[in-house]
Amino acid sequence: QAGMNVGRYRVGTLLGSGATGSVYAGFDQELNRAVAIKFFPPGSHLKAGVPSRPLREARAASALNHPNIIMVHEVLETRTAAAIVMELVSGVTLRAAAGTGPPLGDILNWSVQLANALAVAHNNGLVHGDIKPENVMVRDDGYVKLLDFGLAAALSDAPNNNAFLTGTPRYLSPEQCTGEAATRASDMFSFGVMLYELTTGCHPFESDDMLVLLKAIVSIHPSPPVYLNRRLPRALSALILRMLSKDSQDRPAAAETAEQLDVIRARLTRGPLIGKRAAALVFAALALAAAALVFVPRQPRAAVDLSRMNVRPIAAQPGLETNPSLSPDGVWISCLYKPRSNDRPQFQVHATRGGPPTVLDTGDLVVEESASWSPDSHDLVFVGRDRLGKRAIYRISRNGGAISKIAECLGAGCDFDWAPDGHSLALTDTPPGKKSDELFLVELAAGRSRRSLLQPTRWISNPRFSPDGKWIAFVRLTSYTSHDLCVLPSSGGPFHCVTRRPGSLAGFAWSTDSTSLIAMSGRQGDRPEMWQFPADGHSEPFHLAAFDFGRALELSISRRKGSIAWVRDMSTESIWRMPVSGVAQPAELLVSSAAIDADAEWSRQGRIAFRSNRSGSNEIWIARGDGSGQAQATRFRGPFVGDVHWSPDGRHLAFTCHSAGNADIFTVLCDSGGPEPCGTPKQLTQSPATDVNPTWSSDGRSIYFSSDRTGSFEVWKIDRDGGQPVRVTGNGGYLARESADQKWLYYSKMAPGKGFWRLPMPLAEGGPKEEAVVPDTPFSAAATWALGPHVLYYYPSGEERPGRVPSVRAVDLDTLRVRDVTTGNKRLGRGLSLSPDGSSLLHTNKDRTSSSVMVAE
């Protein structure tokens, strides 16, 4: 009953019920987290000598460490009742997701994930036994979760191969219909039935009569899916028919299916499908209507040879030049300029032929992000923030003068682009009360009039019109660290994504002929480089250039001339040793280069590990305690690497790496005795979530890390050799460290409840509540702090004000009193580490904060 307590769980509303039990929303009152609780029918768990169904289901699911398989937290079992407690998935069933006629790209994304989940289960000797759309959840971010292992059984539990596993009749395999045991191949048949439905809108053996249905599954060969959906790739149609083979030995394995689906996804445009309601008599008309929305551009021209272009800085002003935007005619470029990092930005317009800039006076409005040019290259629109913090879109001439408001910004996004016909803006914004973004068309003549072009979609931004005005490209964020480039008609309709797999983007723009997208991408090569993606999504991308794009971002291209602009980061940071004893001693430089050297960490044995991009990309480096003997420890050559921390014995490093396009935790042995200072890194977590900030337990057996896999950052703990991580905090947590006496776990928070907190050890469910150590610290302090036996040091860099350099704060952990440790006239960067003897801190110094807008013509 809703409202009752079962153990430490409070039962909420009924989510759904079926033959194997009923699922309720619930709340873990000790760990302060939402859960799902599945209650089984009375007596179903009472079988002498046989593991109960809830226990069998929990064992089956919990044994599979995979991001696309539901996570089981606990089994509740008494003489009269049984239940399992699992993660609560925010989303809809695949049945509900398919009801809106999803694009082929979405179907393939879901199917690849499901196939990978089944491959893991099958490799671990498990058969699901009841694959159907109701047992697959589609989360809001597009990830799928395979549910309900209640019918699953270990293959070793059925040595005689005669254990009949009941399932849902519409998704039974031929062998199950005749009373044989379910096998891996049975799961693939049920999966094939699901794919047939998703791609055609029809069941391959449809019948309302149960007996007729079962006979059809055993004897009828369904029509090829491509006959019902002419736009379906023939390779996908053939794969589905193989999955529906009557002979189980002819069906592809889950791993092979995942591989083939991934290939099909990579080669095809993600266009719309014919929905369930499409009748055979009107199929041709619907297909013609849908075909009109498919991107069929001219063949992209050959890749641009950037080595023949003149590359130079637009002004080379000392300080920060950011947010460039080239006018369509290529004659003008706007940017934001700050002499110092904490100054208010100037809104500038430069002539690309040279000369002093025009500074546009925006009064009390603070200009944010890049501006967009009118088609005649005369006016600009920009986002301005007034004294009250309200943001809106404004218009101004490139020569300055009167400012007019165009539209209010509804949410934090508010990205836009001016249409080539000059009459409207494409705008991504977040309507009040909604968590998803929308793509609007804002008519300039109608003021605030908005027309929605795309239904609410999570995390979209940066709309950009093609030069011919027929298409709008935009960025879809797939995780905190990866993006897709997508295209839809400017009149509205379904969209397709042109990148082959999500990856990091430092900026993108349309080619002048509207056939492709030019992007700075970090996934196609060893390091961020410039690539040209054909906008139809069919053809392979072109490699354009690799000159100095390791520190480049914010790409802009003029629509007609083809000039290119971007921001080149020329900042440098170094690593210093600063005394904290109170004795007046100067800081000492330990590590320096013409690049970013940051995030330093001292080992207990006195070695230093740090992050540096001196090789062209972020890698881990190690050195002696005085900074000598610097050697490169990792060689990922492209993806971000950082958050490095030593193990207590000083032999291993834990760090974060984005090598798979997503942030995961890695470890590496750095005491190998060979020619290389460190061995081969080992990946410890593999989750679609963002896993960062690994630190070691005092005994070196476990690693703490922060992850947003529950929707917000919490502290988790995992064995140093891998396995299933365990959640530690329930009310937020970002970076955690154990105290030297192992009495406390200290951790920072970013939001909500910013600051530093602690939990008494040993950690136990239902133990004492967290205690505030320093509440409400600046946002950036969460990643820049160090822990000593009696003192916690942190750097409140979020308190930057003009002319003021913050001090390091020292918190006495016994009295919780705070004092300042002066840094002199040095503005610190990310990372603090206390020396083994507690006398000094390693810190990052921002030697130079500088960036220039570069132009290639």
JSON list of C-alpha atoms in Angstrom, two decimals, residues 723-838:
[
{"chain": "A", "resi": 723, "resn": "GLY", "atom": "CA", "xyz": [33.51, -4.35, -9.80]},
{"chain": "A", "resi": 724, "resn": "GLN", "atom": "CA", "xyz": [30.17, -2.83, -8.89]},
{"chain": "A", "resi": 725, "resn": "PRO", "atom": "CA", "xyz": [30.50, 0.66, -7.35]},
{"chain": "A", "resi": 726, "resn": "VAL", "atom": "CA", "xyz": [28.60, 1.55, -4.18]},
{"chain": "A", "resi": 727, "resn": "ARG", "atom": "CA", "xyz": [27.01, 4.92, -3.60]},
{"chain": "A", "resi": 728, "resn": "VAL", "atom": "CA", "xyz": [28.37, 6.70, -0.50]},
{"chain": "A", "resi": 729, "resn": "THR", "atom": "CA", "xyz": [26.53, 10.03, -0.29]},
{"chain": "A", "resi": 730, "resn": "GLY", "atom": "CA", "xyz": [22.85, 10.73, -0.81]},
{"chain": "A", "resi": 731, "resn": "ASN", "atom": "CA", "xyz": [22.63, 14.50, -0.76]},
{"chain": "A", "resi": 732, "resn": "GLY", "atom": "CA", "xyz": [25.38, 15.56, -3.13]},
{"chain": "A", "resi": 733, "resn": "GLY", "atom": "CA", "xyz": [29.13, 15.04, -3.29]},
{"chain": "A", "resi": 734, "resn": "TYR", "atom": "CA", "xyz": [31.91, 15.99, -5.73]},
{"chain": "A", "resi": 735, "resn": "LEU", "atom": "CA", "xyz": [35.43, 15.18, -4.46]},
{"chain": "A", "resi": 736, "resn": "ALA", "atom": "CA", "xyz": [36.09, 13.00, -1.40]},
{"chain": "A", "resi": 737, "resn": "ARG", "atom": "CA", "xyz": [39.12, 12.28, 0.78]},
{"chain": "A", "resi": 738, "resn": "GLU", "atom": "CA", "xyz": [39.56, 10.09, 3.86]},
{"chain": "A", "resi": 739, "resn": "SER", "atom": "CA", "xyz": [41.17, 11.64, 6.92]},
{"chain": "A", "resi": 740, "resn": "ALA", "atom": "CA", "xyz": [44.60, 10.32, 7.93]},
{"chain": "A", "resi": 741, "resn": "ASP", "atom": "CA", "xyz": [43.17, 8.70, 11.08]},
{"chain": "A", "resi": 742, "resn": "GLN", "atom": "CA", "xyz": [40.35, 7.11, 9.00]},
{"chain": "A", "resi": 743, "resn": "LYS", "atom": "CA", "xyz": [37.71, 8.61, 11.29]},
{"chain": "A", "resi": 744, "resn": "TRP", "atom": "CA", "xyz": [36.09, 10.88, 8.69]},
{"chain": "A", "resi": 745, "resn": "LEU", "atom": "CA", "xyz": [35.28, 11.05, 5.01]},
{"chain": "A", "resi": 746, "resn": "TYR", "atom": "CA", "xyz": [35.52, 14.67, 3.88]},
{"chain": "A", "resi": 747, "resn": "TYR", "atom": "CA", "xyz": [33.93, 15.74, 0.60]},
{"chain": "A", "resi": 748, "resn": "SER", "atom": "CA", "xyz": [33.00, 18.85, -1.33]},
{"chain": "A", "resi": 749, "resn": "LYS", "atom": "CA", "xyz": [29.74, 19.75, -3.01]},
{"chain": "A", "resi": 750, "resn": "MET", "atom": "CA", "xyz": [29.06, 21.86, -6.07]},
{"chain": "A", "resi": 751, "resn": "ALA", "atom": "CA", "xyz": [25.27, 22.09, -5.75]},
{"chain": "A", "resi": 752, "resn": "PRO", "atom": "CA", "xyz": [23.02, 21.91, -3.87]},
{"chain": "A", "resi": 753, "resn": "GLY", "atom": "CA", "xyz": [24.54, 22.79, -0.51]},
{"chain": "A", "resi": 754, "resn": "LYS", "atom": "CA", "xyz": [27.90, 24.03, -1.81]},
{"chain": "A", "resi": 755, "resn": "GLY", "atom": "CA", "xyz": [30.78, 23.70, 0.63]},
{"chain": "A", "resi": 756, "resn": "PHE", "atom": "CA", "xyz": [32.70, 21.03, 2.52]},
{"chain": "A", "resi": 757, "resn": "TRP", "atom": "CA", "xyz": [31.04, 18.25, 4.52]},
{"chain": "A", "resi": 758, "resn": "ARG", "atom": "CA", "xyz": [32.03, 15.06, 6.33]},
{"chain": "A", "resi": 759, "resn": "LEU", "atom": "CA", "xyz": [30.68, 11.66, 7.33]},
{"chain": "A", "resi": 760, "resn": "PRO", "atom": "CA", "xyz": [31.99, 9.56, 10.25]},
{"chain": "A", "resi": 761, "resn": "MET", "atom": "CA", "xyz": [33.69, 6.30, 9.36]},
{"chain": "A", "resi": 762, "resn": "PRO", "atom": "CA", "xyz": [33.20, 3.42, 8.98]},
{"chain": "A", "resi": 763, "resn": "LEU", "atom": "CA", "xyz": [30.52, 4.32, 6.48]},
{"chain": "A", "resi": 764, "resn": "ALA", "atom": "CA", "xyz": [27.29, 2.43, 7.11]},
{"chain": "A", "resi": 765, "resn": "GLU", "atom": "CA", "xyz": [23.74, 2.60, 5.86]},
{"chain": "A", "resi": 766, "resn": "GLY", "atom": "CA", "xyz": [21.57, 4.35, 8.39]},
{"chain": "A", "resi": 767, "resn": "GLY", "atom": "CA", "xyz": [24.62, 5.79, 10.18]},
{"chain": "A", "resi": 768, "resn": "PRO", "atom": "CA", "xyz": [25.06, 9.36, 11.45]},
{"chain": "A", "resi": 769, "resn": "LYS", "atom": "CA", "xyz": [24.04, 12.19, 9.17]},
{"chain": "A", "resi": 770, "resn": "GLU", "atom": "CA", "xyz": [26.56, 14.34, 7.33]},
{"chain": "A", "resi": 771, "resn": "GLU", "atom": "CA", "xyz": [28.09, 17.34, 9.08]},
{"chain": "A", "resi": 772, "resn": "ALA", "atom": "CA", "xyz": [28.86, 20.72, 7.53]},
{"chain": "A", "resi": 773, "resn": "VAL", "atom": "CA", "xyz": [32.51, 21.76, 7.79]},
{"chain": "A", "resi": 774, "resn": "VAL", "atom": "CA", "xyz": [32.50, 24.95, 5.69]},
{"chain": "A", "resi": 775, "resn": "PRO", "atom": "CA", "xyz": [29.10, 25.57, 4.13]},
{"chain": "A", "resi": 776, "resn": "ASP", "atom": "CA", "xyz": [28.41, 27.70, 1.07]},
{"chain": "A", "resi": 777, "resn": "THR", "atom": "CA", "xyz": [31.90, 28.02, -0.45]},
{"chain": "A", "resi": 778, "resn": "PRO", "atom": "CA", "xyz": [32.35, 29.30, -4.04]},
{"chain": "A", "resi": 779, "resn": "PHE", "atom": "CA", "xyz": [31.45, 26.89, -6.82]},
{"chain": "A", "resi": 780, "resn": "SER", "atom": "CA", "xyz": [35.02, 26.34, -8.07]},
{"chain": "A", "resi": 781, "resn": "ALA", "atom": "CA", "xyz": [36.41, 25.56, -4.60]},
{"chain": "A", "resi": 782, "resn": "ALA", "atom": "CA", "xyz": [34.88, 22.07, -4.85]},
{"chain": "A", "resi": 783, "resn": "ALA", "atom": "CA", "xyz": [37.78, 20.85, -7.02]},
{"chain": "A", "resi": 784, "resn": "THR", "atom": "CA", "xyz": [40.67, 22.81, -5.46]},
{"chain": "A", "resi": 785, "resn": "TRP", "atom": "CA", "xyz": [41.32, 21.68, -1.88]},
{"chain": "A", "resi": 786, "resn": "ALA", "atom": "CA", "xyz": [43.72, 19.58, 0.18]},
{"chain": "A", "resi": 787, "resn": "LEU", "atom": "CA", "xyz": [43.35, 17.65, 3.43]},
{"chain": "A", "resi": 788, "resn": "GLY", "atom": "CA", "xyz": [45.87, 17.42, 6.27]},
{"chain": "A", "resi": 789, "resn": "PRO", "atom": "CA", "xyz": [45.64, 15.67, 9.65]},
{"chain": "A", "resi": 790, "resn": "HIS", "atom": "CA", "xyz": [44.07, 18.70, 11.33]},
{"chain": "A", "resi": 791, "resn": "VAL", "atom": "CA", "xyz": [43.59, 21.29, 8.55]},
{"chain": "A", "resi": 792, "resn": "LEU", "atom": "CA", "xyz": [41.58, 21.51, 5.32]},
{"chain": "A", "resi": 793, "resn": "TYR", "atom": "CA", "xyz": [42.91, 23.99, 2.74]},
{"chain": "A", "resi": 794, "resn": "TYR", "atom": "CA", "xyz": [40.81, 25.37, -0.12]},
{"chain": "A", "resi": 795, "resn": "TYR", "atom": "CA", "xyz": [41.07, 28.13, -2.71]},
{"chain": "A", "resi": 796, "resn": "PRO", "atom": "CA", "xyz": [37.93, 30.32, -3.09]},
{"chain": "A", "resi": 797, "resn": "SER", "atom": "CA", "xyz": [38.71, 31.43, -6.64]},
{"chain": "A", "resi": 798, "resn": "GLY", "atom": "CA", "xyz": [35.02, 32.09, -7.26]},
{"chain": "A", "resi": 799, "resn": "GLU", "atom": "CA", "xyz": [35.38, 35.27, -5.19]},
{"chain": "A", "resi": 800, "resn": "GLU", "atom": "CA", "xyz": [37.46, 37.02, -7.85]},
{"chain": "A", "resi": 801, "resn": "ARG", "atom": "CA", "xyz": [36.90, 40.76, -8.01]},
{"chain": "A", "resi": 802, "resn": "PRO", "atom": "CA", "xyz": [38.78, 43.44, -9.96]},
{"chain": "A", "resi": 803, "resn": "GLY", "atom": "CA", "xyz": [42.16, 44.06, -8.35]},
{"chain": "A", "resi": 804, "resn": "ARG", "atom": "CA", "xyz": [41.72, 41.40, -5.66]},
{"chain": "A", "resi": 805, "resn": "VAL", "atom": "CA", "xyz": [43.56, 38.08, -5.40]},
{"chain": "A", "resi": 806, "resn": "PRO", "atom": "CA", "xyz": [41.89, 35.62, -2.97]},
{"chain": "A", "resi": 807, "resn": "SER", "atom": "CA", "xyz": [43.92, 33.89, -0.29]},
{"chain": "A", "resi": 808, "resn": "VAL", "atom": "CA", "xyz": [43.99, 30.17, 0.38]},
{"chain": "A", "resi": 809, "resn": "ARG", "atom": "CA", "xyz": [41.68, 29.37, 3.29]},
{"chain": "A", "resi": 810, "resn": "ALA", "atom": "CA", "xyz": [42.80, 27.06, 6.10]},
{"chain": "A", "resi": 811, "resn": "VAL", "atom": "CA", "xyz": [40.05, 25.38, 8.17]},
{"chain": "A", "resi": 812, "resn": "ASP", "atom": "CA", "xyz": [40.96, 23.96, 11.60]},
{"chain": "A", "resi": 813, "resn": "LEU", "atom": "CA", "xyz": [39.09, 20.62, 11.61]},
{"chain": "A", "resi": 814, "resn": "ASP", "atom": "CA", "xyz": [38.83, 20.56, 15.42]},
{"chain": "A", "resi": 815, "resn": "THR", "atom": "CA", "xyz": [37.40, 24.07, 15.92]},
{"chain": "A", "resi": 816, "resn": "LEU", "atom": "CA", "xyz": [36.20, 24.72, 12.33]},
{"chain": "A", "resi": 817, "resn": "ARG", "atom": "CA", "xyz": [37.78, 28.17, 12.50]},
{"chain": "A", "resi": 818, "resn": "VAL", "atom": "CA", "xyz": [38.99, 29.63, 9.19]},
{"chain": "A", "resi": 819, "resn": "ARG", "atom": "CA", "xyz": [42.15, 31.64, 8.56]},
{"chain": "A", "resi": 820, "resn": "ASP", "atom": "CA", "xyz": [43.80, 33.02, 5.42]},
{"chain": "A", "resi": 821, "resn": "VAL", "atom": "CA", "xyz": [47.08, 31.79, 3.96]},
{"chain": "A", "resi": 822, "resn": "THR", "atom": "CA", "xyz": [48.32, 34.55, 1.67]},
{"chain": "A", "resi": 823, "resn": "THR", "atom": "CA", "xyz": [49.30, 33.64, -1.88]},
{"chain": "A", "resi": 824, "resn": "GLY", "atom": "CA", "xyz": [51.03, 36.93, -2.55]},
{"chain": "A", "resi": 825, "resn": "ASN", "atom": "CA", "xyz": [50.15, 38.43, -5.90]},
{"chain": "A", "resi": 826, "resn": "LYS", "atom": "CA", "xyz": [49.47, 35.08, -7.52]},
{"chain": "A", "resi": 827, "resn": "ARG", "atom": "CA", "xyz": [46.13, 33.96, -8.89]},
{"chain": "A", "resi": 828, "resn": "LEU", "atom": "CA", "xyz": [45.93, 30.23, -8.43]},
{"chain": "A", "resi": 829, "resn": "GLY", "atom": "CA", "xyz": [44.52, 27.60, -10.79]},
{"chain": "A", "resi": 830, "resn": "ARG", "atom": "CA", "xyz": [42.90, 24.21, -10.27]},
{"chain": "A", "resi": 831, "resn": "GLY", "atom": "CA", "xyz": [44.40, 21.82, -7.73]},
{"chain": "A", "resi": 832, "resn": "LEU", "atom": "CA", "xyz": [45.96, 21.92, -4.25]},
{"chain": "A", "resi": 833, "resn": "SER", "atom": "CA", "xyz": [48.09, 19.20, -2.63]},
{"chain": "A", "resi": 834, "resn": "LEU", "atom": "CA", "xyz": [49.67, 19.07, 0.81]},
{"chain": "A", "resi": 835, "resn": "SER", "atom": "CA", "xyz": [53.29, 17.89, 1.15]},
{"chain": "A", "resi": 836, "resn": "PRO", "atom": "CA", "xyz": [53.92, 14.66, 3.07]},
{"chain": "A", "resi": 837, "resn": "ASP", "atom": "CA", "xyz": [55.30, 16.61, 6.06]},
{"chain": "A", "resi": 838, "resn": "GLY", "atom": "CA", "xyz": [52.42, 19.11, 5.96]}
]
